[in-house]
Short mmCIF file of C-alpha atoms in Angstrom, two decimals:
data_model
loop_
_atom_site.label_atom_id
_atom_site.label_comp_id
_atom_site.label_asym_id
_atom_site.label_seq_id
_atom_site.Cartn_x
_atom_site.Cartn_y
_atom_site.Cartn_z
CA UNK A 1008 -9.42 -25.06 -8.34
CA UNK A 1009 -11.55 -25.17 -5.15
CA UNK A 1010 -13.82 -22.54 -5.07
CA UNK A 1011 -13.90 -21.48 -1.35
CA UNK A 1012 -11.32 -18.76 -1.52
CA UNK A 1013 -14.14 -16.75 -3.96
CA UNK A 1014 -16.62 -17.04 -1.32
CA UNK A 1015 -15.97 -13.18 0.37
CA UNK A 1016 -16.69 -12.11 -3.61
CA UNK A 1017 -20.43 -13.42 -3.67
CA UNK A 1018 -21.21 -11.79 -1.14
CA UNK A 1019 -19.46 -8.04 -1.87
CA UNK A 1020 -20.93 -5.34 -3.20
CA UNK A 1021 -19.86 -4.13 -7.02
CA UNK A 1022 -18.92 -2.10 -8.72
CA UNK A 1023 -15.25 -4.42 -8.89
CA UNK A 1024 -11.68 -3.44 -9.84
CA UNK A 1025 -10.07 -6.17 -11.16
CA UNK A 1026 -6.60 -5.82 -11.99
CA UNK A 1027 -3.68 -8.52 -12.94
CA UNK A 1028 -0.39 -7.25 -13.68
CA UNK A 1029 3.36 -8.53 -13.86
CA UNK A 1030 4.77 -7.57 -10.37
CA UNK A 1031 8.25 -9.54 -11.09
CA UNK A 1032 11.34 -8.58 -9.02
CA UNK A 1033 13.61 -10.02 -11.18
CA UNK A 1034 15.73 -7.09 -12.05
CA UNK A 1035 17.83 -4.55 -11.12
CA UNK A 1036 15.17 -1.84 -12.34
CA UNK A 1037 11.84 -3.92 -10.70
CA UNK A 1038 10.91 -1.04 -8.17
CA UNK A 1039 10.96 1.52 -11.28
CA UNK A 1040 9.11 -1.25 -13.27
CA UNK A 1041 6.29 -1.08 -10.91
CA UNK A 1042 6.04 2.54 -10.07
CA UNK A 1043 5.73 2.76 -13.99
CA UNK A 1044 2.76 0.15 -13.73
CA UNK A 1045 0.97 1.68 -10.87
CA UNK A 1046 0.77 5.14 -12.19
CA UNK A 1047 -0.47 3.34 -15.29
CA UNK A 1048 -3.37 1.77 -13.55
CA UNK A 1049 -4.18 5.11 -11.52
CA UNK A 1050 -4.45 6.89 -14.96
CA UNK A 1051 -6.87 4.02 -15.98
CA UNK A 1052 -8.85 4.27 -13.20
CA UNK A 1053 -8.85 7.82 -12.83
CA UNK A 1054 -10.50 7.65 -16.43
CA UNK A 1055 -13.22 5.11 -15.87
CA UNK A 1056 -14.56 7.31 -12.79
CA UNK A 1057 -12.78 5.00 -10.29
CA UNK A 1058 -13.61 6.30 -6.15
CA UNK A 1059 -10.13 8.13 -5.31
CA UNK A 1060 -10.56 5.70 -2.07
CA UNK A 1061 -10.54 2.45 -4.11
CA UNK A 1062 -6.88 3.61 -6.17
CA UNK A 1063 -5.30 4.31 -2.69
CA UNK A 1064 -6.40 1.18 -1.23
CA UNK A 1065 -4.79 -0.92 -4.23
CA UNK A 1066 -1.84 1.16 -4.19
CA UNK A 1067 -1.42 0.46 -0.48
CA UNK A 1068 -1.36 -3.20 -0.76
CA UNK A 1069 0.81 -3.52 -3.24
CA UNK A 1070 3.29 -1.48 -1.96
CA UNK A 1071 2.83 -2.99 1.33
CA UNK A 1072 3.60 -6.54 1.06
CA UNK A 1073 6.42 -8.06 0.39
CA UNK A 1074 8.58 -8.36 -2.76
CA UNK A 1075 8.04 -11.34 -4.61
CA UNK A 1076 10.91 -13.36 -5.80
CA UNK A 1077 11.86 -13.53 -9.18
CA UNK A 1078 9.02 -13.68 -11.98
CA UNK A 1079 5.40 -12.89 -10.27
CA UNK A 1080 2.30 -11.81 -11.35
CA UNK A 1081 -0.36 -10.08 -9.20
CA UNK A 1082 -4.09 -10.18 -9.11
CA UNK A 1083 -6.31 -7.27 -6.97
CA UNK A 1084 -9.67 -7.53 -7.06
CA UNK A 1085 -11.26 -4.29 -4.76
CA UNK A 1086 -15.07 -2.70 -3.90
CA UNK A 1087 -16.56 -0.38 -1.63
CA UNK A 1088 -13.27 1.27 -0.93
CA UNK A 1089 -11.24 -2.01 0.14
CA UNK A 1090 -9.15 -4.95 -1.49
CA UNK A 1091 -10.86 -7.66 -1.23
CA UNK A 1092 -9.00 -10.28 -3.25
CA UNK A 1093 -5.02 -10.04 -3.06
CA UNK A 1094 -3.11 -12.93 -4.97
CA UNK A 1095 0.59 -13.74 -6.44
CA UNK A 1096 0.17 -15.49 -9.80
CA UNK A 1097 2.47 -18.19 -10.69
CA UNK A 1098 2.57 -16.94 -14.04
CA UNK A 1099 2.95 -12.90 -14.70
CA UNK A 1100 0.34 -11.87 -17.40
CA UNK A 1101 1.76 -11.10 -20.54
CA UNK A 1102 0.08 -7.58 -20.52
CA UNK A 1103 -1.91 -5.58 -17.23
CA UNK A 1104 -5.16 -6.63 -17.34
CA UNK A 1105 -8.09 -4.34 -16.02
CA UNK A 1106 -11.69 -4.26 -15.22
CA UNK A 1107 -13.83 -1.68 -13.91
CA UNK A 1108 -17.52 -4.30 -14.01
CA UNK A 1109 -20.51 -5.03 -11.85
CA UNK A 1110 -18.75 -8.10 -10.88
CA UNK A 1111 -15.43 -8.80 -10.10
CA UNK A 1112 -13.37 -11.23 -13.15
CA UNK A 1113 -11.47 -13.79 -11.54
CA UNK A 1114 -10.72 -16.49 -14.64
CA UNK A 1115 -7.01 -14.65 -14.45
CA UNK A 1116 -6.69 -16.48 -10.98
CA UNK A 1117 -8.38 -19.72 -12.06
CA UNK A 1118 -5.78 -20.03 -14.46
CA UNK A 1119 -2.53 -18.72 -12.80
CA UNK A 1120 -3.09 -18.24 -8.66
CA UNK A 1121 -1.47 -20.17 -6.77
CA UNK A 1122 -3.48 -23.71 -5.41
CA UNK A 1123 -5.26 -21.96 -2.14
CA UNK A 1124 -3.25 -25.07 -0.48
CA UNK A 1125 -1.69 -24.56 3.21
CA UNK A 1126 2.03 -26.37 2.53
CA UNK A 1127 5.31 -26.09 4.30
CA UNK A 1128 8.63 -25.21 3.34
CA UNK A 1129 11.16 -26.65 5.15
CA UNK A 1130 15.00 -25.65 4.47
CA UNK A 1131 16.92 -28.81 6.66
CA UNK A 1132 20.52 -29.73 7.66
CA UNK A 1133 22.02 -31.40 10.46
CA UNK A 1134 21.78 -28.96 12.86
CA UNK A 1135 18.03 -28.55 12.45
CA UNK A 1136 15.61 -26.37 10.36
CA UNK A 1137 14.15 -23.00 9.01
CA UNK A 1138 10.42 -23.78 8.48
CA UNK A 1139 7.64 -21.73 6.56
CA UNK A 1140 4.10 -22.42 7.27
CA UNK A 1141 2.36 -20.58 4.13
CA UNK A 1142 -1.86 -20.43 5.18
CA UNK A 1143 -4.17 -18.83 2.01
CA UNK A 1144 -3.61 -15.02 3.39
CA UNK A 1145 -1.10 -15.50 5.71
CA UNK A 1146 2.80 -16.82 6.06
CA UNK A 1147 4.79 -17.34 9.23
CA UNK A 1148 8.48 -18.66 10.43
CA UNK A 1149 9.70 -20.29 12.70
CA UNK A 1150 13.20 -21.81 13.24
CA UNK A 1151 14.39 -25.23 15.00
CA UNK A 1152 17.81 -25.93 16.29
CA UNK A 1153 18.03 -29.11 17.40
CA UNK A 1154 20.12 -30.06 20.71
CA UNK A 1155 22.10 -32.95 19.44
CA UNK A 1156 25.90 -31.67 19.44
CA UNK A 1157 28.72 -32.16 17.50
CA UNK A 1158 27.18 -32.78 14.16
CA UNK A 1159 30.82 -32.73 12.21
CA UNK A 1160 33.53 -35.32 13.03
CA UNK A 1161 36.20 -33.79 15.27
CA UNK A 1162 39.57 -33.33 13.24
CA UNK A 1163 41.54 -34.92 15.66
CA UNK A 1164 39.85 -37.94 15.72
CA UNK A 1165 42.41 -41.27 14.81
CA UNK A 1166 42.28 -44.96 15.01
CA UNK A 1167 40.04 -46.34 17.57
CA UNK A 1168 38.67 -43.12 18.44
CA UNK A 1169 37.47 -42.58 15.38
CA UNK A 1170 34.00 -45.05 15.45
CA UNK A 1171 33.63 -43.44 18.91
CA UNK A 1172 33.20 -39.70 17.35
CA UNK A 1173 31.53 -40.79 14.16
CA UNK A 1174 29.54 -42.63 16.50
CA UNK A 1175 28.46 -39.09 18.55
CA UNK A 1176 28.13 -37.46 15.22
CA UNK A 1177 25.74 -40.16 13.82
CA UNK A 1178 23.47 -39.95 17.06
CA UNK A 1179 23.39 -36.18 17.05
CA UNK A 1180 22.54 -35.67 13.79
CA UNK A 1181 19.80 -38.40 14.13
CA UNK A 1182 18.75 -36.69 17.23
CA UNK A 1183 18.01 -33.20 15.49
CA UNK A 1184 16.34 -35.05 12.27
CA UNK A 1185 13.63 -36.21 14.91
CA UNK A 1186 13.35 -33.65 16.23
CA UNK A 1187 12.04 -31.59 12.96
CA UNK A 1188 10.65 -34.14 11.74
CA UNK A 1189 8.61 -34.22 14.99
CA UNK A 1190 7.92 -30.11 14.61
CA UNK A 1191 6.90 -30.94 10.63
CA UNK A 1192 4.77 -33.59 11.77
CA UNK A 1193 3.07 -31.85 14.73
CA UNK A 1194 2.32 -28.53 12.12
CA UNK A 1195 0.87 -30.76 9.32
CA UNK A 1196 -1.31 -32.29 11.46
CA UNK A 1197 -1.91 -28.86 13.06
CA UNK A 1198 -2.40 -26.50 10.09
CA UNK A 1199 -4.00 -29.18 7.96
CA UNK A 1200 -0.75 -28.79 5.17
CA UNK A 1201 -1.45 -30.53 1.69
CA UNK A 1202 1.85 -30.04 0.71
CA UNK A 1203 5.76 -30.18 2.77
CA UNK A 1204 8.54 -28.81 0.57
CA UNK A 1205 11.64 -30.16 1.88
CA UNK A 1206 15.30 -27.91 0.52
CA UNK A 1207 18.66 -28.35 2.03
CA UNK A 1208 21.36 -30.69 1.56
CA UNK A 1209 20.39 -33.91 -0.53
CA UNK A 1210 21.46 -36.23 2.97
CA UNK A 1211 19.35 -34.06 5.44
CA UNK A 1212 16.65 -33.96 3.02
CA UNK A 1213 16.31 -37.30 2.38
CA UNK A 1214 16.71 -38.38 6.33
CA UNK A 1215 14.14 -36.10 6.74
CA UNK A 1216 11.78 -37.60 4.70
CA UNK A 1217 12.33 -40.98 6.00
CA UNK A 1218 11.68 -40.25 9.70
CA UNK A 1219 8.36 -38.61 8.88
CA UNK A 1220 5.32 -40.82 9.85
CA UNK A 1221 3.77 -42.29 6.66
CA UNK A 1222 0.68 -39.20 6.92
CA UNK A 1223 3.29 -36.20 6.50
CA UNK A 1224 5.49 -38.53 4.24
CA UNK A 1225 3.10 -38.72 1.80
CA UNK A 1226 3.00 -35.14 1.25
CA UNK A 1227 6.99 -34.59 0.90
CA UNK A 1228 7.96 -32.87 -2.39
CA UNK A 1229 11.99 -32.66 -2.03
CA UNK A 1230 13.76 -29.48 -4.06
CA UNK A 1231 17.14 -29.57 -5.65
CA UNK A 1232 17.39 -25.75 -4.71
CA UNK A 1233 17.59 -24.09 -1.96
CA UNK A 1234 19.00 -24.30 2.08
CA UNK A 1235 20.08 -23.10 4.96
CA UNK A 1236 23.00 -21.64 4.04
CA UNK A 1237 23.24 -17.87 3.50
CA UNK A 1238 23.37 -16.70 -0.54
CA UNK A 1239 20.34 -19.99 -0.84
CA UNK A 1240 18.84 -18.46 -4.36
CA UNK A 1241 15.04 -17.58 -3.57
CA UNK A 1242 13.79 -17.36 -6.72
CA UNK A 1243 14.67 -21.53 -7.67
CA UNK A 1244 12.71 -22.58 -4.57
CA UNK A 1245 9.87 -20.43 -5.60
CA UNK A 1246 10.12 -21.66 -9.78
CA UNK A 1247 10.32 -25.29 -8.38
CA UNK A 1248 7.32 -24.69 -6.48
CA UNK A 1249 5.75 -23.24 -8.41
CA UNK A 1250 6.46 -26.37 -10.70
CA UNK A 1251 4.98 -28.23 -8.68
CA UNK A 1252 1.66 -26.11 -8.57
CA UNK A 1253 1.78 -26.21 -12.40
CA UNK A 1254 2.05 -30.00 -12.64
CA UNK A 1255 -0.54 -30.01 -9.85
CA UNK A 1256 -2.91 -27.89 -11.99
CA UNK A 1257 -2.35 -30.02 -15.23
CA UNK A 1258 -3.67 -33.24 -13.27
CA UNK A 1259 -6.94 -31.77 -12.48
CA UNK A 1260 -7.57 -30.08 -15.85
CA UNK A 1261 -6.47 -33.23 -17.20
CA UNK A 1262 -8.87 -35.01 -14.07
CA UNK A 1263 -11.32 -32.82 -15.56
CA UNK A 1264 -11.20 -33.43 -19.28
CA UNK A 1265 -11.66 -37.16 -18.48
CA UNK A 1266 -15.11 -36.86 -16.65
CA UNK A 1267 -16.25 -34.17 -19.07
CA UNK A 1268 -15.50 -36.87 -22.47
CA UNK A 1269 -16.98 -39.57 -19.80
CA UNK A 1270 -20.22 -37.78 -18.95
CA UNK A 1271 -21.09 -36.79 -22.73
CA UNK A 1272 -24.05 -38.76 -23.37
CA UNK A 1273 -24.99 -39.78 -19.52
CA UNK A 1274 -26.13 -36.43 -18.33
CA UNK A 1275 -23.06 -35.82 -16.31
CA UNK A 1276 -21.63 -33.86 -18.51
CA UNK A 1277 -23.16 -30.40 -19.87
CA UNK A 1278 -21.43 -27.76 -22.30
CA UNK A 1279 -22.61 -23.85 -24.00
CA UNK A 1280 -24.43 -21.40 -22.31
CA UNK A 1281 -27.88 -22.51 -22.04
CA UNK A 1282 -27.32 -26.16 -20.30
CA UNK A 1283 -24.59 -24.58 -17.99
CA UNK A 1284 -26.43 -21.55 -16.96
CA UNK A 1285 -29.51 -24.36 -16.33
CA UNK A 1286 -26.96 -26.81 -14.37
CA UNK A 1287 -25.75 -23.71 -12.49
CA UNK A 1288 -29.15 -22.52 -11.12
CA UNK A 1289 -30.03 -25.89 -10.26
CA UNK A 1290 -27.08 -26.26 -7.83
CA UNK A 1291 -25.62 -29.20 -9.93
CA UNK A 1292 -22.09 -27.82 -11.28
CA UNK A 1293 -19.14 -30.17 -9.72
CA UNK A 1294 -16.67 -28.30 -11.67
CA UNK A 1295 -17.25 -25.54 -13.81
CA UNK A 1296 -14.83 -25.73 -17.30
CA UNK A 1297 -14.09 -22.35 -18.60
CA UNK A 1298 -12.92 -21.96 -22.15
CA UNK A 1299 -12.84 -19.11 -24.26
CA UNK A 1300 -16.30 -17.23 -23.56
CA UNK A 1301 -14.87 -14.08 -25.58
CA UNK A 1302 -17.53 -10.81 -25.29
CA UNK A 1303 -20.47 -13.53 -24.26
CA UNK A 1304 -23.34 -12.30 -22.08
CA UNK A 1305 -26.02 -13.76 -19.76
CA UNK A 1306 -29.00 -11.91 -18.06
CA UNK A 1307 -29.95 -12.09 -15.10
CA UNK A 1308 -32.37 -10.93 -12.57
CA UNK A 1309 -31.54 -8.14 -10.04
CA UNK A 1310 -29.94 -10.66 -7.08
CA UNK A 1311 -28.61 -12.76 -9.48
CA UNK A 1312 -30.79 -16.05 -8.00
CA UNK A 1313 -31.95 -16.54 -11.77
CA UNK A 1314 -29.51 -16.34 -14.89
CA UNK A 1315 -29.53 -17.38 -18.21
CA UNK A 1316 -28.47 -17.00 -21.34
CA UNK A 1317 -31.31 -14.96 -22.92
CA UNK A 1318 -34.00 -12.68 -21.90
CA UNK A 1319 -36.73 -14.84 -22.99
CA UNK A 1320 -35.11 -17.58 -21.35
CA UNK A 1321 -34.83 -15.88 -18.12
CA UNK A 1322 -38.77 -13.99 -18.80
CA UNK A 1323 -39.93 -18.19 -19.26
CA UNK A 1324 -38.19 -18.79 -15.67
CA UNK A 1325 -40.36 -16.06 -13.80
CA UNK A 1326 -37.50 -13.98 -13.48
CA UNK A 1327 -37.40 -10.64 -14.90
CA UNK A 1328 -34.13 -10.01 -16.99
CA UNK A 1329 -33.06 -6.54 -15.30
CA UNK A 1330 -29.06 -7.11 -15.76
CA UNK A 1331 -26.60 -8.19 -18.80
CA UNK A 1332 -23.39 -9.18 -17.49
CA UNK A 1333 -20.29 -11.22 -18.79
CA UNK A 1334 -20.13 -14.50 -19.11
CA UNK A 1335 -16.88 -14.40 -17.94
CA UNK A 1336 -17.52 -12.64 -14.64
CA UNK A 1337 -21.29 -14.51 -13.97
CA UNK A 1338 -20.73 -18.08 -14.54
CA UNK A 1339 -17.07 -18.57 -12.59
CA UNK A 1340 -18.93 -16.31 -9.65
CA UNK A 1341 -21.95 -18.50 -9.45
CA UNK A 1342 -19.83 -21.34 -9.69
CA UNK A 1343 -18.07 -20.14 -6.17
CA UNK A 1344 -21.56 -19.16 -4.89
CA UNK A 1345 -22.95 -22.75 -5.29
CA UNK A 1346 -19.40 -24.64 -4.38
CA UNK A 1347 -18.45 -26.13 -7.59
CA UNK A 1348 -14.53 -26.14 -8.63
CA UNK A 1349 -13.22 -23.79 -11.18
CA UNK A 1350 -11.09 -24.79 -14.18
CA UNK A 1351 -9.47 -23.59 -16.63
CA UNK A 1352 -9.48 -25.53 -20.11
CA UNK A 1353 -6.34 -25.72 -22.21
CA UNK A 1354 -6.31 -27.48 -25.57
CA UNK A 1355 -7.44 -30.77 -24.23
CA UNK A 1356 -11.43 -29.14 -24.01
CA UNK A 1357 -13.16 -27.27 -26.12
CA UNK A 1358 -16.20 -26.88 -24.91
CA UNK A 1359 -19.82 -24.86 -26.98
CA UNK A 1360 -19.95 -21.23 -26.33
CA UNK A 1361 -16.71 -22.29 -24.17
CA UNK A 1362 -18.18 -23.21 -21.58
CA UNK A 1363 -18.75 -26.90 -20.43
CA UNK A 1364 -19.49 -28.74 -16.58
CA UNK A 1365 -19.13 -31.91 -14.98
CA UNK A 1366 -22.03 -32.32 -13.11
CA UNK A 1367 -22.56 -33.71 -9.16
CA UNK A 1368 -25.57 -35.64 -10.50
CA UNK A 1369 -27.43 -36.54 -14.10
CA UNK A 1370 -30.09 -33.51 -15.33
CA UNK A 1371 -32.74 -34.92 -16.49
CA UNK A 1372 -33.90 -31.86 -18.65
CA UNK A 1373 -32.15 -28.92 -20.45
CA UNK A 1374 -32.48 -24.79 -20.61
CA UNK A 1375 -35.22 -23.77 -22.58
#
């Protein structure tokens, strides 16, 4: 996971709420659901001395966007009295998860946000299209009807007339193709879109597809759910994206796993606290690979220029060891601070102190 949508964390002040909960609207009783979970939360927060200002501010947002569809999970990160991280998970957490820390914990979203991708979803048929531009933070619509009339075969139409109307029928339809697939093109080139979902009826799908130019084409992921139609079930299109995410994710853990086994031994490679927390202050993580760090700590001086994994460490580096934080909130923040990628390890890594990183060049010397 790229790193860049962390970058408005480095620079916030703490102390951080960090809270991931299941926000599904699956069911009949999903409103009640999350009323139940919010006052929840409040009562947590209320506890740990949380500023009044900070609870309203998370309760506004998530009562101010949008339902999801179907299964959902949501991740708020807030400070000094705003939200300042506000995600859908693909995955719902199997319990709420909350923090109340001098830094904000983000390994929830590392290993079920969304891909901070721009993509398009693009529900097709003959007549034209309903098209979604989805931006990290922001989501608009737009809708194309194309001008190419009659797109259904006249009933009336006999004998020789018949290749006549088909004929009309074939050009109009072809006619409103191009012209979506000119919008589609124009908006990926526009927005910058890694990804174009294409749902609707297997035919205007697929002619889609093949009148895009070869640079959108290559980014067409077709969906058996979904169209135009009214009654189109939500919730598929979203699960087969959301597919797609998954599948997306698996490739670069599995991306990941293959340079980590590939730079043991070559000094591309580094793994437990010490030689990461060395490779991190260096500026030399590619990709950070976060395993289970459990209750782990690091210290760090008071900007948080110097960390490490001990005091005496950190005292041997100059610095002076004036904060113990949690590995699990440190390392994936410094890893957004100095641009390295974020991932998640599954059962494919096991890294020491479980933590590991691929490096952008070989160290030549260890922590110590």
């Amino acid at each position: 996971m790229h790193s860049e949508r962390f970058r408005p964390l480095v620079d916030a002040k703490g102390p951080f709420v960090s809270i991931y909960f299941d926000d599904s609207h699956d069911t009949q009783d999903a409103a009640a659901q999350l009323d139940a979970r919010l006052r929840d939360v409040r009562k947590h927060l209320e506890e740990q001395s949380v500023d009044a200002s900070v609870i309203e501010a998370i309760e506004s947002a998530v009562r101010g966007a949008r339902p999801p569809v179907g299964r959902s999970g949501r991740a708020l990160i807030a400070a000094g009295g705003a939200v300042v991280a506000d995600e859908h998970l693909i995955r719902p957490p199997a319990t709420t998860q909350l923090r109340v820390s001098e830094l904000p914990y983000l390994i929830p979203i590392v290993e079920h946000g969304l891909l901070h991708t721009t993509y398009l979803v693009v529900a097709v048929d003959h007549t034209g299209a309903d098209i979604t531009v989805h931006r990290p933070g922001k989501v608009s619509h737009e809708t194309l009807d194309g001008e190419g009339r009659p797109v259904h075969k006249a009933k009336t139409a006999e004998g020789h007339e018949y290749g006549t109307a088909q004929g009309k029928v074939d050009e109009a339809v072809r006619k409103n193709i191009r012209a979506v697939a000119d919008r589609v093109t124009h908006l990926v080139d526009d927005v910058g879109a890694e990804l174009v979902f294409i749902e609707g009826e297997a035919g205007a799908r697929t002619e889609l597809a093949s009148a895009l130019p070869e640079r959108a084409a290559d980014k067409v992921v077709q969906l058996q759910g979904g169209g135009r139609a009214a009654g189109t079930d939500e919730a598929e299109v979203r699960h087969e994206i959301g597919q797609e995410f998954l599948k997306r994710r698996l490739a670069t853990i599995d991306d990941a796993a293959q340079r980590f086994a590939a730079g043991r031994g070559t000094g591309l490679a580094v793994e437990g606290l010490a030689d990461v927390t060395a490779a991190l202050r260096d500026g030399a993580v590619d990709t950070l690979i976060i395993g289970e760090l459990g209750d782990a700590t690091v210290v760090a001086d008071a900007d948080l220029a110097t960390v490490a994994p001990d005091a005496d460490t950190l005292s041997a580096l100059g610095g002076a060891p004036e904060r113990t934080l949690r590995a699990d909130e440190a390392l994936p923040l410094l890893a957004a601070a100095t641009g390295a990628a974020l991932v998640r390890t599954d059962e494919r890594l096991s890294p020491a102190d479980g933590v590991g990183a691929v490096l952008r060049y070989a160290e030549n010397s260890s922590a110590g």
